[in-house]
Amino acid sequence: MNYRHIYHAGNFADVLKHSVLARLIRYMQKKEGAFRVLDTHAGIGLYDLSSEETQKTGEWVDGIGKLMEAELGPQVSELLEPYLSAIRELNPEGGIRFYPGSPKLARMLFRPQDRLSAMELHPEDYARLHRLFEGDHHARITELDGWLALGAHLPPKEKRGIVLVDPPFEEEGEYQRLAAGLEKAYRRFPGGTYCLWYPLKKGAPIKEFHETLQALNIPKMLCAELTVRSDRGITGLTGSGLVIVNPPFTLKDELHQLLPTLKDLLAQDRFASHRAFWLRGENKTVKDD
């Protein structure tokens, strides 16, 4: 209950997560049918980067701040357009003061038929999220432990959906809990697209986490990781990863275009790296740099 995403809004981990979320939404919209985004750990939805909390850490400066100022090649610009256009829409006078969290970004990209279910347990953050979407019939905001949503809120009535699981990783065993949550959710909704976020830091059990996921025998799991600095002498976040279950068939090639650019722009030292590979599925070749 201590974690507050406002201190980290717009950082390099958000850039990776939200870039991919926007791609998943656009892919789902290739079909006319409605779909639902289920956001299990939603936060407050919209962040003021001039606030005392964000100014205290300034993490957004080395994340979305760098990306918004960059000159991007045409292919990468096209892939990032849904994400960056939402940010520009929130900041019509230029610059970047307001940054969309996952639920706000998803809602901004929706068609009339698409829907949002967002869960937040922190009482103050839930209240702010609820006010943000008050009166919006496309969004259902629930004060709930997001882990419970993986059972109670699946499958969605639309039978199509993206499930974003972005826990705070405050407690021991969160990697195992994430794998167990996926196993539970997948049994209820095997046709869904899942996007699971996890931190990269010194001593993190990434190899064991990946092996646990592989043992679930879910047919298609794609992994993307972005590291921005060495973990030598650092105890905090050095990178982040995403596991995408049932990914769009185009996503791996898109990641091979996006990740090198994000690494070059967001690198904090010469040890920055990236990789995109199949945990299970098409092939398991690991590409990194």
PDB file of C-alpha atoms in Angstrom:
ATOM      1  CA  MET A   1       0.000   0.000   0.000  1.00  0.00           C
ATOM      2  CA  ASN A   2       3.020   2.310   0.182  1.00  0.00           C
ATOM      3  CA  TYR A   3       3.777   2.331  -3.536  1.00  0.00           C
ATOM      4  CA  ARG A   4       2.714   5.485  -5.388  1.00  0.00           C
ATOM      5  CA  HIS A   5       3.327   5.491  -9.116  1.00  0.00           C
ATOM      6  CA  ILE A   6       3.251   9.285  -9.277  1.00  0.00           C
ATOM      7  CA  TYR A   7       6.921   9.292  -8.230  1.00  0.00           C
ATOM      8  CA  HIS A   8       7.798   7.206 -11.297  1.00  0.00           C
ATOM      9  CA  ALA A   9       5.306   8.405 -13.910  1.00  0.00           C
ATOM     10  CA  GLY A  10       6.775   8.816 -17.372  1.00  0.00           C
ATOM     11  CA  ASN A  11      10.044   7.082 -16.563  1.00  0.00           C
ATOM     12  CA  PHE A  12      11.838   4.703 -18.939  1.00  0.00           C
ATOM     13  CA  ALA A  13       9.774   1.747 -17.693  1.00  0.00           C
ATOM     14  CA  ASP A  14       6.546   3.598 -18.495  1.00  0.00           C
ATOM     15  CA  VAL A  15       7.850   4.396 -21.968  1.00  0.00           C
ATOM     16  CA  LEU A  16       8.352   0.712 -22.752  1.00  0.00           C
ATOM     17  CA  LYS A  17       5.083  -0.404 -21.151  1.00  0.00           C
ATOM     18  CA  HIS A  18       2.912   2.277 -22.711  1.00  0.00           C
ATOM     19  CA  SER A  19       4.513   2.026 -26.149  1.00  0.00           C
ATOM     20  CA  VAL A  20       3.656  -1.666 -26.244  1.00  0.00           C
ATOM     21  CA  LEU A  21       0.184  -1.185 -24.731  1.00  0.00           C
ATOM     22  CA  ALA A  22      -0.652   1.315 -27.489  1.00  0.00           C
ATOM     23  CA  ARG A  23       0.502  -1.179 -30.140  1.00  0.00           C
ATOM     24  CA  LEU A  24      -1.674  -3.920 -28.597  1.00  0.00           C
ATOM     25  CA  ILE A  25      -4.724  -1.652 -28.617  1.00  0.00           C
ATOM     26  CA  ARG A  26      -4.229  -0.668 -32.243  1.00  0.00           C
ATOM     27  CA  TYR A  27      -3.883  -4.323 -33.200  1.00  0.00           C
ATOM     28  CA  MET A  28      -7.119  -5.235 -31.403  1.00  0.00           C
ATOM     29  CA  GLN A  29      -8.859  -2.464 -33.328  1.00  0.00           C
ATOM     30  CA  LYS A  30      -8.104  -4.133 -36.647  1.00  0.00           C
ATOM     31  CA  LYS A  31     -11.301  -6.087 -36.004  1.00  0.00           C
ATOM     32  CA  GLU A  32     -14.626  -4.311 -35.660  1.00  0.00           C
ATOM     33  CA  GLY A  33     -15.704  -6.160 -32.541  1.00  0.00           C
ATOM     34  CA  ALA A  34     -15.483  -4.492 -29.134  1.00  0.00           C
ATOM     35  CA  PHE A  35     -12.787  -5.425 -26.646  1.00  0.00           C
ATOM     36  CA  ARG A  36     -11.981  -4.573 -23.034  1.00  0.00           C
ATOM     37  CA  VAL A  37      -8.758  -3.468 -21.377  1.00  0.00           C
ATOM     38  CA  LEU A  38      -8.481  -4.798 -17.834  1.00  0.00           C
ATOM     39  CA  ASP A  39      -5.877  -2.804 -15.860  1.00  0.00           C
ATOM     40  CA  THR A  40      -5.211  -4.559 -12.558  1.00  0.00           C
ATOM     41  CA  HIS A  41      -2.986  -1.948 -10.859  1.00  0.00           C
ATOM     42  CA  ALA A  42      -4.229   1.262 -12.428  1.00  0.00           C
ATOM     43  CA  GLY A  43      -2.860   4.104 -10.281  1.00  0.00           C
ATOM     44  CA  ILE A  44      -4.470   7.548 -10.567  1.00  0.00           C
ATOM     45  CA  GLY A  45      -4.704   7.549 -14.364  1.00  0.00           C
ATOM     46  CA  LEU A  46      -3.286  11.003 -15.107  1.00  0.00           C
ATOM     47  CA  TYR A  47      -0.078  12.532 -13.764  1.00  0.00           C
ATOM     48  CA  ASP A  48       0.992  16.151 -13.432  1.00  0.00           C
ATOM     49  CA  LEU A  49       4.722  16.151 -14.062  1.00  0.00           C
ATOM     50  CA  SER A  50       5.016  19.556 -12.419  1.00  0.00           C
ATOM     51  CA  SER A  51       3.730  18.175  -9.108  1.00  0.00           C
ATOM     52  CA  GLU A  52       5.872  18.008  -5.990  1.00  0.00           C
ATOM     53  CA  GLU A  53       5.990  14.213  -6.159  1.00  0.00           C
ATOM     54  CA  THR A  54       7.242  13.956  -9.734  1.00  0.00           C
ATOM     55  CA  GLN A  55       9.647  16.843  -9.274  1.00  0.00           C
ATOM     56  CA  LYS A  56      11.107  15.065  -6.255  1.00  0.00           C
ATOM     57  CA  THR A  57      12.402  12.187  -8.386  1.00  0.00           C
ATOM     58  CA  GLY A  58      12.452  13.719 -11.865  1.00  0.00           C
ATOM     59  CA  GLU A  59      12.402  10.247 -13.407  1.00  0.00           C
ATOM     60  CA  TRP A  60      10.252  11.398 -16.329  1.00  0.00           C
ATOM     61  CA  VAL A  61      13.076  13.638 -17.568  1.00  0.00           C
ATOM     62  CA  ASP A  62      15.127  10.547 -18.482  1.00  0.00           C
ATOM     63  CA  GLY A  63      12.063   8.788 -19.876  1.00  0.00           C
ATOM     64  CA  ILE A  64       9.270  10.461 -21.786  1.00  0.00           C
ATOM     65  CA  GLY A  65      11.152  13.764 -21.611  1.00  0.00           C
ATOM     66  CA  LYS A  66      13.902  12.377 -23.842  1.00  0.00           C
ATOM     67  CA  LEU A  67      11.519  10.599 -26.184  1.00  0.00           C
ATOM     68  CA  MET A  68       9.345  13.644 -26.818  1.00  0.00           C
ATOM     69  CA  GLU A  69      12.393  15.712 -27.784  1.00  0.00           C
ATOM     70  CA  ALA A  70      13.906  13.093 -30.098  1.00  0.00           C
ATOM     71  CA  GLU A  71      13.935  13.077 -33.881  1.00  0.00           C
ATOM     72  CA  LEU A  72      12.643   9.655 -34.812  1.00  0.00           C
ATOM     73  CA  GLY A  73      12.933   7.724 -38.038  1.00  0.00           C
ATOM     74  CA  PRO A  74       9.743   7.217 -40.081  1.00  0.00           C
ATOM     75  CA  GLN A  75       9.155   3.586 -39.085  1.00  0.00           C
ATOM     76  CA  VAL A  76       9.636   4.186 -35.368  1.00  0.00           C
ATOM     77  CA  SER A  77       7.561   7.383 -35.557  1.00  0.00           C
ATOM     78  CA  GLU A  78       4.685   5.416 -37.054  1.00  0.00           C
ATOM     79  CA  LEU A  79       4.893   2.730 -34.367  1.00  0.00           C
ATOM     80  CA  LEU A  80       4.983   5.289 -31.546  1.00  0.00           C
ATOM     81  CA  GLU A  81       2.327   7.578 -32.998  1.00  0.00           C
ATOM     82  CA  PRO A  82      -0.651   6.259 -30.958  1.00  0.00           C
ATOM     83  CA  TYR A  83       1.291   6.686 -27.714  1.00  0.00           C
ATOM     84  CA  LEU A  84       2.884  10.050 -28.479  1.00  0.00           C
ATOM     85  CA  SER A  85      -0.265  11.518 -30.035  1.00  0.00           C
ATOM     86  CA  ALA A  86      -2.137  10.908 -26.769  1.00  0.00           C
ATOM     87  CA  ILE A  87       0.552  12.793 -24.855  1.00  0.00           C
ATOM     88  CA  ARG A  88       0.466  15.681 -27.320  1.00  0.00           C
ATOM     89  CA  GLU A  89      -3.318  15.813 -26.991  1.00  0.00           C
ATOM     90  CA  LEU A  90      -2.965  16.227 -23.224  1.00  0.00           C
ATOM     91  CA  ASN A  91      -0.436  19.033 -23.730  1.00  0.00           C
ATOM     92  CA  PRO A  92      -1.903  21.222 -26.501  1.00  0.00           C
ATOM     93  CA  GLU A  93       0.330  24.158 -25.629  1.00  0.00           C
ATOM     94  CA  GLY A  94       3.450  22.093 -26.224  1.00  0.00           C
ATOM     95  CA  GLY A  95       5.980  20.662 -23.824  1.00  0.00           C
ATOM     96  CA  ILE A  96       4.951  17.939 -21.431  1.00  0.00           C
ATOM     97  CA  ARG A  97       3.197  18.601 -18.164  1.00  0.00           C
ATOM     98  CA  PHE A  98       0.503  15.929 -18.156  1.00  0.00           C
ATOM     99  CA  TYR A  99       1.277  12.257 -18.660  1.00  0.00           C
ATOM    100  CA  PRO A 100      -1.337   9.491 -19.094  1.00  0.00           C
ATOM    101  CA  GLY A 101      -1.177   6.387 -16.973  1.00  0.00           C
ATOM    102  CA  SER A 102      -2.244   3.115 -18.536  1.00  0.00           C
ATOM    103  CA  PRO A 103      -6.014   3.528 -18.017  1.00  0.00           C
ATOM    104  CA  LYS A 104      -6.073   7.069 -19.396  1.00  0.00           C
ATOM    105  CA  LEU A 105      -3.899   6.125 -22.373  1.00  0.00           C
ATOM    106  CA  ALA A 106      -6.139   3.179 -23.210  1.00  0.00           C
ATOM    107  CA  ARG A 107      -9.276   5.291 -22.913  1.00  0.00           C
ATOM    108  CA  MET A 108      -7.840   7.980 -25.194  1.00  0.00           C
ATOM    109  CA  LEU A 109      -7.155   5.377 -27.882  1.00  0.00           C
ATOM    110  CA  PHE A 110     -10.560   3.674 -27.706  1.00  0.00           C
ATOM    111  CA  ARG A 111     -13.264   3.550 -30.346  1.00  0.00           C
ATOM    112  CA  PRO A 112     -16.879   4.027 -29.180  1.00  0.00           C
ATOM    113  CA  GLN A 113     -17.363   0.270 -28.683  1.00  0.00           C
ATOM    114  CA  ASP A 114     -14.237  -0.381 -26.564  1.00  0.00           C
ATOM    115  CA  ARG A 115     -14.317  -0.575 -22.772  1.00  0.00           C
ATOM    116  CA  LEU A 116     -12.051  -0.216 -19.727  1.00  0.00           C
ATOM    117  CA  SER A 117     -12.048  -1.959 -16.358  1.00  0.00           C
ATOM    118  CA  ALA A 118      -9.500  -0.431 -13.967  1.00  0.00           C
ATOM    119  CA  MET A 119      -8.667  -1.656 -10.462  1.00  0.00           C
ATOM    120  CA  GLU A 120      -6.828   0.278  -7.763  1.00  0.00           C
ATOM    121  CA  LEU A 121      -6.471  -0.669  -4.096  1.00  0.00           C
ATOM    122  CA  HIS A 122      -4.788   2.427  -2.607  1.00  0.00           C
ATOM    123  CA  PRO A 123      -7.735   4.461  -1.203  1.00  0.00           C
ATOM    124  CA  GLU A 124      -6.446   7.900  -2.196  1.00  0.00           C
ATOM    125  CA  ASP A 125      -5.359   6.776  -5.641  1.00  0.00           C
ATOM    126  CA  TYR A 126      -8.655   4.985  -6.206  1.00  0.00           C
ATOM    127  CA  ALA A 127     -10.536   8.179  -5.316  1.00  0.00           C
ATOM    128  CA  ARG A 128      -8.520  10.190  -7.838  1.00  0.00           C
ATOM    129  CA  LEU A 129      -8.933   7.543 -10.528  1.00  0.00           C
ATOM    130  CA  HIS A 130     -12.677   7.395  -9.910  1.00  0.00           C
ATOM    131  CA  ARG A 131     -12.984  11.183 -10.231  1.00  0.00           C
ATOM    132  CA  LEU A 132     -10.999  11.113 -13.471  1.00  0.00           C
ATOM    133  CA  PHE A 133     -13.490   8.735 -15.099  1.00  0.00           C
ATOM    134  CA  GLU A 134     -16.634   9.885 -13.340  1.00  0.00           C
ATOM    135  CA  GLY A 135     -19.562   9.854 -15.759  1.00  0.00           C
ATOM    136  CA  ASP A 136     -17.617   7.912 -18.402  1.00  0.00           C
ATOM    137  CA  HIS A 137     -19.796   4.970 -19.388  1.00  0.00           C
ATOM    138  CA  HIS A 138     -16.884   3.351 -21.232  1.00  0.00           C
ATOM    139  CA  ALA A 139     -14.959   2.873 -17.984  1.00  0.00           C
ATOM    140  CA  ARG A 140     -15.621   0.854 -14.844  1.00  0.00           C
ATOM    141  CA  ILE A 141     -13.414   1.807 -11.886  1.00  0.00           C
ATOM    142  CA  THR A 142     -13.228  -0.580  -8.920  1.00  0.00           C
ATOM    143  CA  GLU A 143     -11.503  -0.304  -5.542  1.00  0.00           C
ATOM    144  CA  LEU A 144      -9.999  -3.767  -5.499  1.00  0.00           C
ATOM    145  CA  ASP A 145      -6.761  -5.679  -5.107  1.00  0.00           C
ATOM    146  CA  GLY A 146      -5.816  -6.176  -8.743  1.00  0.00           C
ATOM    147  CA  TRP A 147      -4.715  -9.760  -8.155  1.00  0.00           C
ATOM    148  CA  LEU A 148      -8.344 -10.650  -7.377  1.00  0.00           C
ATOM    149  CA  ALA A 149      -9.454  -9.191 -10.707  1.00  0.00           C
ATOM    150  CA  LEU A 150      -7.601 -11.959 -12.531  1.00  0.00           C
ATOM    151  CA  GLY A 151     -10.302 -14.318 -11.314  1.00  0.00           C
ATOM    152  CA  ALA A 152     -13.395 -12.250 -10.677  1.00  0.00           C
ATOM    153  CA  HIS A 153     -13.317 -10.098 -13.818  1.00  0.00           C
ATOM    154  CA  LEU A 154     -12.361 -12.661 -16.441  1.00  0.00           C
ATOM    155  CA  PRO A 155     -13.437 -13.448 -19.041  1.00  0.00           C
ATOM    156  CA  PRO A 156     -14.833 -10.076 -20.119  1.00  0.00           C
ATOM    157  CA  LYS A 157     -18.293 -10.086 -21.618  1.00  0.00           C
ATOM    158  CA  GLU A 158     -16.830  -8.850 -24.927  1.00  0.00           C
ATOM    159  CA  LYS A 159     -14.801 -12.114 -25.129  1.00  0.00           C
ATOM    160  CA  ARG A 160     -11.861 -10.068 -26.461  1.00  0.00           C
ATOM    161  CA  GLY A 161      -9.440  -8.194 -24.286  1.00  0.00           C
ATOM    162  CA  ILE A 162      -6.053  -7.003 -23.112  1.00  0.00           C
ATOM    163  CA  VAL A 163      -5.123  -7.722 -19.503  1.00  0.00           C
ATOM    164  CA  LEU A 164      -2.407  -5.405 -18.180  1.00  0.00           C
ATOM    165  CA  VAL A 165      -0.765  -6.564 -14.950  1.00  0.00           C
ATOM    166  CA  ASP A 166       1.662  -3.991 -13.548  1.00  0.00           C
ATOM    167  CA  PRO A 167       2.142  -4.730  -9.831  1.00  0.00           C
ATOM    168  CA  PRO A 168       4.330  -2.574  -7.565  1.00  0.00           C
ATOM    169  CA  PHE A 169       6.773  -5.368  -6.637  1.00  0.00           C
ATOM    170  CA  GLU A 170       6.931  -4.163  -3.020  1.00  0.00           C
ATOM    171  CA  GLU A 171       6.988  -7.600  -1.421  1.00  0.00           C
ATOM    172  CA  GLU A 172       9.055 -10.774  -1.665  1.00  0.00           C
ATOM    173  CA  GLY A 173       7.737 -13.375  -4.070  1.00  0.00           C
ATOM    174  CA  GLU A 174       6.118 -10.961  -6.520  1.00  0.00           C
ATOM    175  CA  TYR A 175       7.654 -12.665  -9.584  1.00  0.00           C
ATOM    176  CA  GLN A 176       6.145 -15.976  -8.488  1.00  0.00           C
ATOM    177  CA  ARG A 177       2.863 -14.242  -7.714  1.00  0.00           C
ATOM    178  CA  LEU A 178       2.817 -12.748 -11.214  1.00  0.00           C
ATOM    179  CA  ALA A 179       3.332 -16.173 -12.789  1.00  0.00           C
ATOM    180  CA  ALA A 180       0.628 -17.701 -10.581  1.00  0.00           C
ATOM    181  CA  GLY A 181      -1.734 -14.853 -11.459  1.00  0.00           C
ATOM    182  CA  LEU A 182      -1.196 -15.485 -15.156  1.00  0.00           C
ATOM    183  CA  GLU A 183      -1.834 -19.195 -14.745  1.00  0.00           C
ATOM    184  CA  LYS A 184      -5.118 -18.490 -12.957  1.00  0.00           C
ATOM    185  CA  ALA A 185      -6.226 -15.863 -15.474  1.00  0.00           C
ATOM    186  CA  TYR A 186      -5.291 -17.926 -18.523  1.00  0.00           C
ATOM    187  CA  ARG A 187      -7.446 -20.823 -17.368  1.00  0.00           C
ATOM    188  CA  ARG A 188     -10.450 -18.474 -17.314  1.00  0.00           C
ATOM    189  CA  PHE A 189      -9.614 -16.496 -20.436  1.00  0.00           C
ATOM    190  CA  PRO A 190      -7.177 -18.371 -22.707  1.00  0.00           C
ATOM    191  CA  GLY A 191      -7.956 -16.180 -25.724  1.00  0.00           C
ATOM    192  CA  GLY A 192      -6.945 -12.929 -24.037  1.00  0.00           C
ATOM    193  CA  THR A 193      -3.815 -10.930 -24.692  1.00  0.00           C
ATOM    194  CA  TYR A 194      -1.846 -10.474 -21.471  1.00  0.00           C
ATOM    195  CA  CYS A 195       0.837  -7.863 -20.853  1.00  0.00           C
ATOM    196  CA  LEU A 196       2.826  -8.498 -17.669  1.00  0.00           C
ATOM    197  CA  TRP A 197       5.334  -5.913 -16.425  1.00  0.00           C
ATOM    198  CA  TYR A 198       8.325  -6.796 -14.249  1.00  0.00           C
ATOM    199  CA  PRO A 199      11.385  -4.921 -12.947  1.00  0.00           C
ATOM    200  CA  LEU A 200      15.005  -5.608 -13.769  1.00  0.00           C
ATOM    201  CA  LYS A 201      17.425  -4.967 -10.917  1.00  0.00           C
ATOM    202  CA  LYS A 202      20.424  -6.555  -9.291  1.00  0.00           C
ATOM    203  CA  GLY A 203      19.616  -9.941  -7.819  1.00  0.00           C
ATOM    204  CA  ALA A 204      16.173 -10.204  -9.408  1.00  0.00           C
ATOM    205  CA  PRO A 205      15.241 -13.848 -10.144  1.00  0.00           C
ATOM    206  CA  ILE A 206      14.618 -13.257 -13.849  1.00  0.00           C
ATOM    207  CA  LYS A 207      15.885 -16.635 -15.069  1.00  0.00           C
ATOM    208  CA  GLU A 208      13.722 -18.480 -12.537  1.00  0.00           C
ATOM    209  CA  PHE A 209      10.731 -16.285 -13.403  1.00  0.00           C
ATOM    210  CA  HIS A 210      11.073 -17.058 -17.089  1.00  0.00           C
ATOM    211  CA  GLU A 211      11.435 -20.779 -16.374  1.00  0.00           C
ATOM    212  CA  THR A 212       8.278 -20.719 -14.240  1.00  0.00           C
ATOM    213  CA  LEU A 213       6.376 -19.064 -17.087  1.00  0.00           C
ATOM    214  CA  GLN A 214       7.693 -21.584 -19.609  1.00  0.00           C
ATOM    215  CA  ALA A 215       6.468 -24.417 -17.400  1.00  0.00           C
ATOM    216  CA  LEU A 216       2.890 -23.125 -17.677  1.00  0.00           C
ATOM    217  CA  ASN A 217       2.745 -24.519 -21.228  1.00  0.00           C
ATOM    218  CA  ILE A 218       0.992 -21.459 -22.584  1.00  0.00           C
ATOM    219  CA  PRO A 219       1.620 -21.723 -26.341  1.00  0.00           C
ATOM    220  CA  LYS A 220       2.760 -18.170 -27.159  1.00  0.00           C
ATOM    221  CA  MET A 221       4.700 -15.885 -24.850  1.00  0.00           C
ATOM    222  CA  LEU A 222       6.863 -13.060 -26.160  1.00  0.00           C
ATOM    223  CA  CYS A 223       9.318 -11.200 -23.940  1.00  0.00           C
ATOM    224  CA  ALA A 224      10.753  -7.685 -24.320  1.00  0.00           C
ATOM    225  CA  GLU A 225      13.389  -6.177 -22.021  1.00  0.00           C
ATOM    226  CA  LEU A 226      15.020  -2.766 -21.895  1.00  0.00           C
ATOM    227  CA  THR A 227      17.946  -2.044 -19.567  1.00  0.00           C
ATOM    228  CA  VAL A 228      19.157   1.555 -19.295  1.00  0.00           C
ATOM    229  CA  ARG A 229      22.132   1.206 -16.950  1.00  0.00           C
ATOM    230  CA  SER A 230      24.468  -1.218 -15.229  1.00  0.00           C
ATOM    231  CA  ASP A 231      23.379  -2.757 -11.940  1.00  0.00           C
ATOM    232  CA  ARG A 232      26.893  -2.413 -10.554  1.00  0.00           C
ATOM    233  CA  GLY A 233      26.713  -0.545  -7.267  1.00  0.00           C
ATOM    234  CA  ILE A 234      22.982   0.165  -7.741  1.00  0.00           C
ATOM    235  CA  THR A 235      20.133  -1.372  -5.756  1.00  0.00           C
ATOM    236  CA  GLY A 236      17.233   0.221  -7.650  1.00  0.00           C
ATOM    237  CA  LEU A 237      15.594  -0.280 -11.012  1.00  0.00           C
ATOM    238  CA  THR A 238      18.007  -0.677 -13.933  1.00  0.00           C
ATOM    239  CA  GLY A 239      15.511  -1.816 -16.548  1.00  0.00           C
ATOM    240  CA  SER A 240      12.149  -3.436 -17.061  1.00  0.00           C
ATOM    241  CA  GLY A 241      10.549  -6.225 -18.984  1.00  0.00           C
ATOM    242  CA  LEU A 242       7.231  -7.231 -20.481  1.00  0.00           C
ATOM    243  CA  VAL A 243       5.821 -10.679 -21.098  1.00  0.00           C
ATOM    244  CA  ILE A 244       3.119 -10.614 -23.743  1.00  0.00           C
ATOM    245  CA  VAL A 245       0.868 -13.679 -23.945  1.00  0.00           C
ATOM    246  CA  ASN A 246      -0.956 -14.242 -27.248  1.00  0.00           C
ATOM    247  CA  PRO A 247       0.875 -11.318 -28.870  1.00  0.00           C
ATOM    248  CA  PRO A 248      -0.066  -9.890 -32.261  1.00  0.00           C
ATOM    249  CA  PHE A 249       1.886 -11.651 -34.984  1.00  0.00           C
ATOM    250  CA  THR A 250       3.457  -8.315 -35.921  1.00  0.00           C
ATOM    251  CA  LEU A 251       4.712  -7.417 -32.456  1.00  0.00           C
ATOM    252  CA  LYS A 252       8.097  -9.127 -32.446  1.00  0.00           C
ATOM    253  CA  ASP A 253       9.176  -7.367 -35.639  1.00  0.00           C
ATOM    254  CA  GLU A 254       7.867  -4.079 -34.217  1.00  0.00           C
ATOM    255  CA  LEU A 255       9.922  -4.613 -31.057  1.00  0.00           C
ATOM    256  CA  HIS A 256      13.041  -5.176 -33.131  1.00  0.00           C
ATOM    257  CA  GLN A 257      12.442  -1.725 -34.617  1.00  0.00           C
ATOM    258  CA  LEU A 258      11.434   0.027 -31.381  1.00  0.00           C
ATOM    259  CA  LEU A 259      13.846  -1.368 -28.823  1.00  0.00           C
ATOM    260  CA  PRO A 260      17.130  -0.215 -30.414  1.00  0.00           C
ATOM    261  CA  THR A 261      15.766   3.334 -30.651  1.00  0.00           C
ATOM    262  CA  LEU A 262      14.503   3.307 -27.071  1.00  0.00           C
ATOM    263  CA  LYS A 263      17.826   1.949 -25.854  1.00  0.00           C
ATOM    264  CA  ASP A 264      19.799   4.653 -27.652  1.00  0.00           C
ATOM    265  CA  LEU A 265      17.515   7.441 -26.422  1.00  0.00           C
ATOM    266  CA  LEU A 266      17.040   6.309 -22.832  1.00  0.00           C
ATOM    267  CA  ALA A 267      20.488   4.869 -22.055  1.00  0.00           C
ATOM    268  CA  GLN A 268      21.995   6.195 -18.833  1.00  0.00           C
ATOM    269  CA  ASP A 269      25.365   4.550 -19.334  1.00  0.00           C
ATOM    270  CA  ARG A 270      27.212   2.391 -21.858  1.00  0.00           C
ATOM    271  CA  PHE A 271      25.752  -0.813 -20.425  1.00  0.00           C
ATOM    272  CA  ALA A 272      22.244  -0.150 -21.747  1.00  0.00           C
ATOM    273  CA  SER A 273      20.809  -3.104 -23.655  1.00  0.00           C
ATOM    274  CA  HIS A 274      17.651  -4.621 -25.068  1.00  0.00           C
ATOM    275  CA  ARG A 275      16.303  -7.947 -26.182  1.00  0.00           C
ATOM    276  CA  ALA A 276      13.111  -9.434 -27.607  1.00  0.00           C
ATOM    277  CA  PHE A 277      12.576 -13.186 -27.678  1.00  0.00           C
ATOM    278  CA  TRP A 278      10.019 -15.959 -27.414  1.00  0.00           C
ATOM    279  CA  LEU A 279       9.648 -17.636 -24.037  1.00  0.00           C
ATOM    280  CA  ARG A 280       7.341 -20.080 -25.775  1.00  0.00           C
ATOM    281  CA  GLY A 281       6.156 -20.067 -29.338  1.00  0.00           C
ATOM    282  CA  GLU A 282       7.408 -19.059 -32.766  1.00  0.00           C
ATOM    283  CA  ASN A 283      11.099 -19.470 -32.016  1.00  0.00           C
ATOM    284  CA  LYS A 284      13.268 -18.876 -29.007  1.00  0.00           C
ATOM    285  CA  THR A 285      16.120 -16.937 -30.577  1.00  0.00           C
ATOM    286  CA  VAL A 286      17.266 -14.166 -28.233  1.00  0.00           C
ATOM    287  CA  LYS A 287      18.286 -10.902 -29.894  1.00  0.00           C
ATOM    288  CA  ASP A 288      19.914  -8.277 -27.744  1.00  0.00           C
ATOM    289  CA  ASP A 289      22.360  -5.388 -27.957  1.00  0.00           C
TER     290      ASP A 289
END
